[in-house]
Short mmCIF file of C-alpha atoms and ligand atoms in Angstrom, two decimals:
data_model
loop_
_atom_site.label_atom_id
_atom_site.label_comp_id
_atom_site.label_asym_id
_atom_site.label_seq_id
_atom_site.Cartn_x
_atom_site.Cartn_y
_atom_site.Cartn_z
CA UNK A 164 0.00 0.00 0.00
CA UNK A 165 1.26 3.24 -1.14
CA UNK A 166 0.63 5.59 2.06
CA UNK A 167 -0.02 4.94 5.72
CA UNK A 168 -2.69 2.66 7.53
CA UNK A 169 -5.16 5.53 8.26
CA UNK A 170 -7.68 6.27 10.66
CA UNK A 171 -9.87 9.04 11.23
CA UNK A 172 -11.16 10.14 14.62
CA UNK A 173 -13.95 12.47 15.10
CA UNK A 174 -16.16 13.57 18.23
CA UNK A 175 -19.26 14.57 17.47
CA UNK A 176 -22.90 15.23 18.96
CA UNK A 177 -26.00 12.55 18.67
CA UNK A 178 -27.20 15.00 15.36
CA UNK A 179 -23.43 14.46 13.91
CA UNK A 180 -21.85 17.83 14.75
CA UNK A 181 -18.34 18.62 15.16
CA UNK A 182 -18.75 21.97 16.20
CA UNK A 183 -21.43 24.21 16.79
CA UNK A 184 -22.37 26.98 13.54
CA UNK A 185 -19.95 29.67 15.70
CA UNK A 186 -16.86 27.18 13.82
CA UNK A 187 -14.95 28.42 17.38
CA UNK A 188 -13.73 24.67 18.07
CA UNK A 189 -16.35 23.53 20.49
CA UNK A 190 -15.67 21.08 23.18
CA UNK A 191 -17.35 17.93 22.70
CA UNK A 192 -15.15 14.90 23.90
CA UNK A 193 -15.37 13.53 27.61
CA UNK A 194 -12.68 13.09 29.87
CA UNK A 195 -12.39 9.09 29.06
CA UNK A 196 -12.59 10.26 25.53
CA UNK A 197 -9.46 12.53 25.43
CA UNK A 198 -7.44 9.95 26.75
CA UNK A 199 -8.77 7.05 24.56
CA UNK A 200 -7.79 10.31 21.44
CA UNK A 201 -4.21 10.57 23.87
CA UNK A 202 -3.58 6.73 23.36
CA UNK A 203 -4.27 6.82 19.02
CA UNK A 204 -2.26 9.68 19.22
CA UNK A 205 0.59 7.90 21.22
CA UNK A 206 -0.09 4.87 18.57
CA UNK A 207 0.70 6.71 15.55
CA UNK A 208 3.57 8.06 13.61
CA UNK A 209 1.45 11.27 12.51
CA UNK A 210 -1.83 13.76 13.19
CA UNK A 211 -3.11 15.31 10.39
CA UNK A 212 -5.22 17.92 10.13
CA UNK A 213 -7.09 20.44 6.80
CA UNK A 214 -6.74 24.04 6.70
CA UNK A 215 -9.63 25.60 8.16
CA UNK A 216 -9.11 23.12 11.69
CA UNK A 217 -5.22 24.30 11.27
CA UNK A 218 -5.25 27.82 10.80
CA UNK A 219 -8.53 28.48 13.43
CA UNK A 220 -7.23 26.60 15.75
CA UNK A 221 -3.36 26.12 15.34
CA UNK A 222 -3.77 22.67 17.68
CA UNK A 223 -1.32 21.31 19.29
CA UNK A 224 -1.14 18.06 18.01
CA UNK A 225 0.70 16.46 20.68
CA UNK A 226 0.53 13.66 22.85
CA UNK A 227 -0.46 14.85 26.77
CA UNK A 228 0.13 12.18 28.78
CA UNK A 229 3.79 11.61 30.21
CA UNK A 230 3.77 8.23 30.60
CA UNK A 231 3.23 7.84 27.20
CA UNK A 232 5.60 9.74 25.36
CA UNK A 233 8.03 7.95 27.35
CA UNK A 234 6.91 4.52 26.24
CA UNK A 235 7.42 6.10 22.78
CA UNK A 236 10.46 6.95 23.60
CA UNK A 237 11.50 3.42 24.94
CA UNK A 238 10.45 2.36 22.02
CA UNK A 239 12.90 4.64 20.09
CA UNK A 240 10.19 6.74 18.54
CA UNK A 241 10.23 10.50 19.10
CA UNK A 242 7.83 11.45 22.06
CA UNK A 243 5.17 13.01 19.90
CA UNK A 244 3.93 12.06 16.33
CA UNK A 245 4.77 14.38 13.22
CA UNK A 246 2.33 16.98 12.72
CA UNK A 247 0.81 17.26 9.42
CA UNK A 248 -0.91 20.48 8.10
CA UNK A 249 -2.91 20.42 4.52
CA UNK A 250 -3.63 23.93 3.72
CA UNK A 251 -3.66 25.72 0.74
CA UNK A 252 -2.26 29.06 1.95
CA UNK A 253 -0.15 28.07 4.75
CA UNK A 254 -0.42 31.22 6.66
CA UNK A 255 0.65 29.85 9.88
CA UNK A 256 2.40 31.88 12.35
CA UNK A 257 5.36 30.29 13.76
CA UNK A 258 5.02 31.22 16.98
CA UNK A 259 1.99 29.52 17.10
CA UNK A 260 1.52 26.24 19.70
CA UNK A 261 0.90 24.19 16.11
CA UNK A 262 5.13 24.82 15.24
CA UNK A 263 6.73 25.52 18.67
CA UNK A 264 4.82 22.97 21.39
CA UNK A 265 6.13 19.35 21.56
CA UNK A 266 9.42 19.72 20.00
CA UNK A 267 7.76 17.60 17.04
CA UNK A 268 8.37 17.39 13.34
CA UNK A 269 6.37 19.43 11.85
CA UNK A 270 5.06 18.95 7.97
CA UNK A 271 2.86 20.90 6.16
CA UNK A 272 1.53 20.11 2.30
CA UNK A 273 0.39 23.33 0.27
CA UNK A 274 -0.02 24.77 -2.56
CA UNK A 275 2.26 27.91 -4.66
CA UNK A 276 -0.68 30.27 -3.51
CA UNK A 277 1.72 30.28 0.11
CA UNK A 278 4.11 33.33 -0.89
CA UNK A 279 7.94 32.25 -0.96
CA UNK A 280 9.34 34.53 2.02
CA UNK A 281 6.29 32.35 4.13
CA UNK A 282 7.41 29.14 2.98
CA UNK A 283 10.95 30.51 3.27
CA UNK A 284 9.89 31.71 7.13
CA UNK A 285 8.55 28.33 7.99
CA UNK A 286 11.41 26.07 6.94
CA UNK A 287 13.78 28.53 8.82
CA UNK A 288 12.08 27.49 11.84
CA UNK A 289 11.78 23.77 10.65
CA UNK A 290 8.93 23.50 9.20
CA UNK A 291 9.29 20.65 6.63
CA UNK A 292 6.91 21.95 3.53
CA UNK A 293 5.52 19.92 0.16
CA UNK A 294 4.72 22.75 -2.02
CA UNK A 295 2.34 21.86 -5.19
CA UNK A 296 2.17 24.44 -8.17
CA UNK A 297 -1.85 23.36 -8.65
CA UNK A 298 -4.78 25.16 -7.40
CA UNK A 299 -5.56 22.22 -4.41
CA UNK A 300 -3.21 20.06 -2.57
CA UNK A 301 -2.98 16.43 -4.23
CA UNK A 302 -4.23 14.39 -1.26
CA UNK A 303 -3.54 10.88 -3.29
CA UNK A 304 0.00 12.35 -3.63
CA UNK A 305 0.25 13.65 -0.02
CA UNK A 306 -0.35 10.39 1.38
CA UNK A 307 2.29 8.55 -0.81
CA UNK A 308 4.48 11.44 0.38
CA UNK A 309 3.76 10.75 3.95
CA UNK A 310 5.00 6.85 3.72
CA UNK A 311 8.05 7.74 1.88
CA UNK A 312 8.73 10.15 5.01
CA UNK A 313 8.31 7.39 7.49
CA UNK A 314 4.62 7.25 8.32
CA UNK A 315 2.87 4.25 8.72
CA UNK A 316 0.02 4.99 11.01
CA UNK A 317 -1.81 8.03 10.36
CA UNK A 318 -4.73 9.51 12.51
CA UNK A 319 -6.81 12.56 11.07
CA UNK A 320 -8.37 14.85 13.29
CA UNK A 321 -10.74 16.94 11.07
CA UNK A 322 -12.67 18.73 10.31
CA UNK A 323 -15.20 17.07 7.95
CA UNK A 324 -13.97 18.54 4.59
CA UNK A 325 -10.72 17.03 4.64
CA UNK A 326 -12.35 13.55 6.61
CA UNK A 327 -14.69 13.94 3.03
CA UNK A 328 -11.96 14.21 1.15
CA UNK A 329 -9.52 11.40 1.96
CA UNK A 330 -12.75 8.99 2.52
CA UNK A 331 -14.22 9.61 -1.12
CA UNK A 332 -10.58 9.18 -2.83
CA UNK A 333 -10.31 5.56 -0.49
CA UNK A 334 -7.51 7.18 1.44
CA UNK A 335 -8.88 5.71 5.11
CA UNK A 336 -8.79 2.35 6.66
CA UNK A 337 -10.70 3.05 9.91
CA UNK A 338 -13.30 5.50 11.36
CA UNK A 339 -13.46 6.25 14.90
CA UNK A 340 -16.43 8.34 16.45
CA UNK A 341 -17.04 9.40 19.94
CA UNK A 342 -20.56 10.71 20.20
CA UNK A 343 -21.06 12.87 23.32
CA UNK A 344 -25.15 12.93 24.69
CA UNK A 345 -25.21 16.66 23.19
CA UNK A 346 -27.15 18.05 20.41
CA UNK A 347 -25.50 21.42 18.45
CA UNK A 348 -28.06 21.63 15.77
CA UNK A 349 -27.66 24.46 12.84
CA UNK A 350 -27.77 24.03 9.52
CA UNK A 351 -24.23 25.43 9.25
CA UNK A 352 -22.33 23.40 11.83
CA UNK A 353 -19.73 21.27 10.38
CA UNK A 354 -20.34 17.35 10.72
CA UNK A 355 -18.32 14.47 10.25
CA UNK A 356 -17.89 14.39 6.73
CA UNK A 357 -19.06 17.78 4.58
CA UNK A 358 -17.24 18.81 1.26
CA UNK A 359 -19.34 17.65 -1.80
CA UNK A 360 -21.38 14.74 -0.94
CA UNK A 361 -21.36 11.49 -3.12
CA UNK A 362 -24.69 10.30 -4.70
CA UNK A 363 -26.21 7.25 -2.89
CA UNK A 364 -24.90 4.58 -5.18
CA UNK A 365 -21.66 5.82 -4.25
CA UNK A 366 -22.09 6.16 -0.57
CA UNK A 367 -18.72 5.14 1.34
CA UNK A 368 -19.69 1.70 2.73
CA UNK A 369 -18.56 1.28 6.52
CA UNK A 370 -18.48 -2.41 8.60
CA UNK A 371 -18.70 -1.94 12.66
CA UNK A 372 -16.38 -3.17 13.97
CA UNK A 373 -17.19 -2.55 17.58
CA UNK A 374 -19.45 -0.42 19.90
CA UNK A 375 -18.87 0.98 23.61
CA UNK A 376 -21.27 2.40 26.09
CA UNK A 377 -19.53 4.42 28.67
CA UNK A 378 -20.41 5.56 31.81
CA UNK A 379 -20.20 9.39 30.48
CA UNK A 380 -23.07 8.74 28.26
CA UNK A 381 -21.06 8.52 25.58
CA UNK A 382 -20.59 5.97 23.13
CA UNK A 383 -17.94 4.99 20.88
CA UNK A 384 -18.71 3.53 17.25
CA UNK A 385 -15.62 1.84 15.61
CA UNK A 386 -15.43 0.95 11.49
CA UNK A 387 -13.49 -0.22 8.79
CA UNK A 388 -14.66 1.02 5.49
CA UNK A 389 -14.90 -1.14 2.89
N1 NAP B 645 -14.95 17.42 16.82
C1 NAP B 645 -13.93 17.05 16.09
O1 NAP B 645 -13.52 15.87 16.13
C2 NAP B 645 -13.25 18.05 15.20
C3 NAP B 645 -11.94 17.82 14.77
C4 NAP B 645 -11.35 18.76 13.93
C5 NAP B 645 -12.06 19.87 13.52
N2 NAP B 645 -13.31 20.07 13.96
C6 NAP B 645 -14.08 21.24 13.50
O2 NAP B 645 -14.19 21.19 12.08
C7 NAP B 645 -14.33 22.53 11.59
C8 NAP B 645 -13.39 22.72 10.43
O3 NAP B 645 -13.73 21.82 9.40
P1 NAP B 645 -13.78 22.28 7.90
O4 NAP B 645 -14.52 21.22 7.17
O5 NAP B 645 -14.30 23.67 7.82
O6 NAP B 645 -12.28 22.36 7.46
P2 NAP B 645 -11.04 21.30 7.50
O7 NAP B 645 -11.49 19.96 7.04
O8 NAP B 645 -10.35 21.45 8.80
O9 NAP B 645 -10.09 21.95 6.42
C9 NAP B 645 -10.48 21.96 5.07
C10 NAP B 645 -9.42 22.71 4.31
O10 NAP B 645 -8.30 21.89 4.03
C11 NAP B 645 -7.62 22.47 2.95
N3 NAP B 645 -7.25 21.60 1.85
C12 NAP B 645 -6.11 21.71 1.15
N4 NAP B 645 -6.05 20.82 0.17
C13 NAP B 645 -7.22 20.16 0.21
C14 NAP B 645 -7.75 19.15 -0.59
N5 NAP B 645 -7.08 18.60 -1.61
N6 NAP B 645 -8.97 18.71 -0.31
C15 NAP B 645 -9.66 19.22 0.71
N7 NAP B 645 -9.19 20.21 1.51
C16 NAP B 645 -7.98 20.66 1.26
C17 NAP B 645 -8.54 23.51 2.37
O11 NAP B 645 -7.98 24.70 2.87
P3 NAP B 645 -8.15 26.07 2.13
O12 NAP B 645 -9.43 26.61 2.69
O13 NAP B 645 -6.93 26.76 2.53
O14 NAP B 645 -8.27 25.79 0.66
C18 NAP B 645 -9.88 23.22 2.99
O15 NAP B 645 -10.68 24.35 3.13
C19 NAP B 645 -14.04 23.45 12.76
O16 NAP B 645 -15.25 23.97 13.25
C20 NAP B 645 -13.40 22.54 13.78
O17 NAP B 645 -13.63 22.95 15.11
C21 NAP B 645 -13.92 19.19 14.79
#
């Protein structure tokens, strides 16, 4: 297989949102659920994440909990996974907790729309950047890119466009969903999978593989898609 095993993780609300219509990065996961999120993390060799996630919310991406960075690091792994950035004007500021927090690789895929002196500024702070001279970022390339640099286990954490994305061009092995006893509503709140939609007879086909009821009220669906 030409790019990493992939999952996708999402936590969303009983009517499938994964933020409310204010797009201000709501809080929907439980306690148990960040650290089940902290253990794929730990798991994997990168966390990706589209633009709009990226540059609104300049996340992190690393992995919280102590005692597992250092098992990564017993392991001979770096303590947090590479972060990966699609966006098509990388306009991220390097000061931001997205570059500087976790002393982690940092990779971002874009497009020639990101001016030179930015892409110039990022990889002067170590920024590793894919630049494509095409309107979009080639996602089928991106992920062959990914496994060349090392990565076999990818986990994407949103939003729904890019989940869309990678899911209608058979990019993802796995889904994961928490879904928190909360309902957002609004027409305009982003759910698990937006972009352009795919006719029924080309709906993404999904097999459950398991189901958890926790104590939180929450439950966690997992699938392979077809
Ligand atoms: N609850 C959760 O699990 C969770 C997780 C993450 C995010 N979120 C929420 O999701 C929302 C953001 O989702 P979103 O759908 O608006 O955006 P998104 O999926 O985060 O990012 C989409 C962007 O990725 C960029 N991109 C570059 N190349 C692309 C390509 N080939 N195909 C598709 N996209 C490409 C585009 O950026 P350009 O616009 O630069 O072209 C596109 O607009 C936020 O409200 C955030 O809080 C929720």
């Amino acid at each position: 297989m030409n790019r990493p095993y992939t999952f996708i993780n999402v936590a969303m609300t009983a009517d499938g949102k994964i933020d409310t219509a204010e797009r201000k990065g709501a809080a929907i996961s439980s306690k148990q659920d960040k650290e089940r999120v902290d253990q794929l993390r730990a798991g994997a060799d990168a966390i990706l994440v589209g633009g709009k996630t990226l540059l609104e919310e300049l996340p992190k991406l690393t992995v919280r909990s102590e005692a597992l960075r250092e098992g990564r690091i017993q392991q001979g792994r770096s303590p947090n996974p590479i972060k990966v950035g699609v966006v098509t004007v990388a306009d991220i500021p390097i000061d931001s907790d997205f570059v500087k927090v976790g002393n982690a690789r940092v990779v971002i895929f874009t497009t020639s729309r990101t001016s030179k002196t930015q892409v110039e500024r990022l990889r002067t702070h170590g920024v590793e950047i894919f630049t494509e001279d095409a309107a979009r970022v080639d996602l089928v390339k991106m992920m062959a890119t990914l496994k060349q640099v090392g990565v076999e286990r990818l986990v994407v954490e949103g939003g729904g466009t890019i989940n869309f994305e990678l899911m209608r061009l058979g990019l993802v092995d796995e889904l994961m969903v928490y879904i928190a006893p909360l309902v957002f509503g609004g027409i305009n709140a982003p759910t698990l999978a937006d972009g352009l939609g795919v006719p029924r007879d080309m709906a993404i086909e999904l097999k459950l593989m398991d189901v958890e009821k926790w104590e939180d009220g929450g439950v966690v669906l997992k699938y392979k898609i077809r």
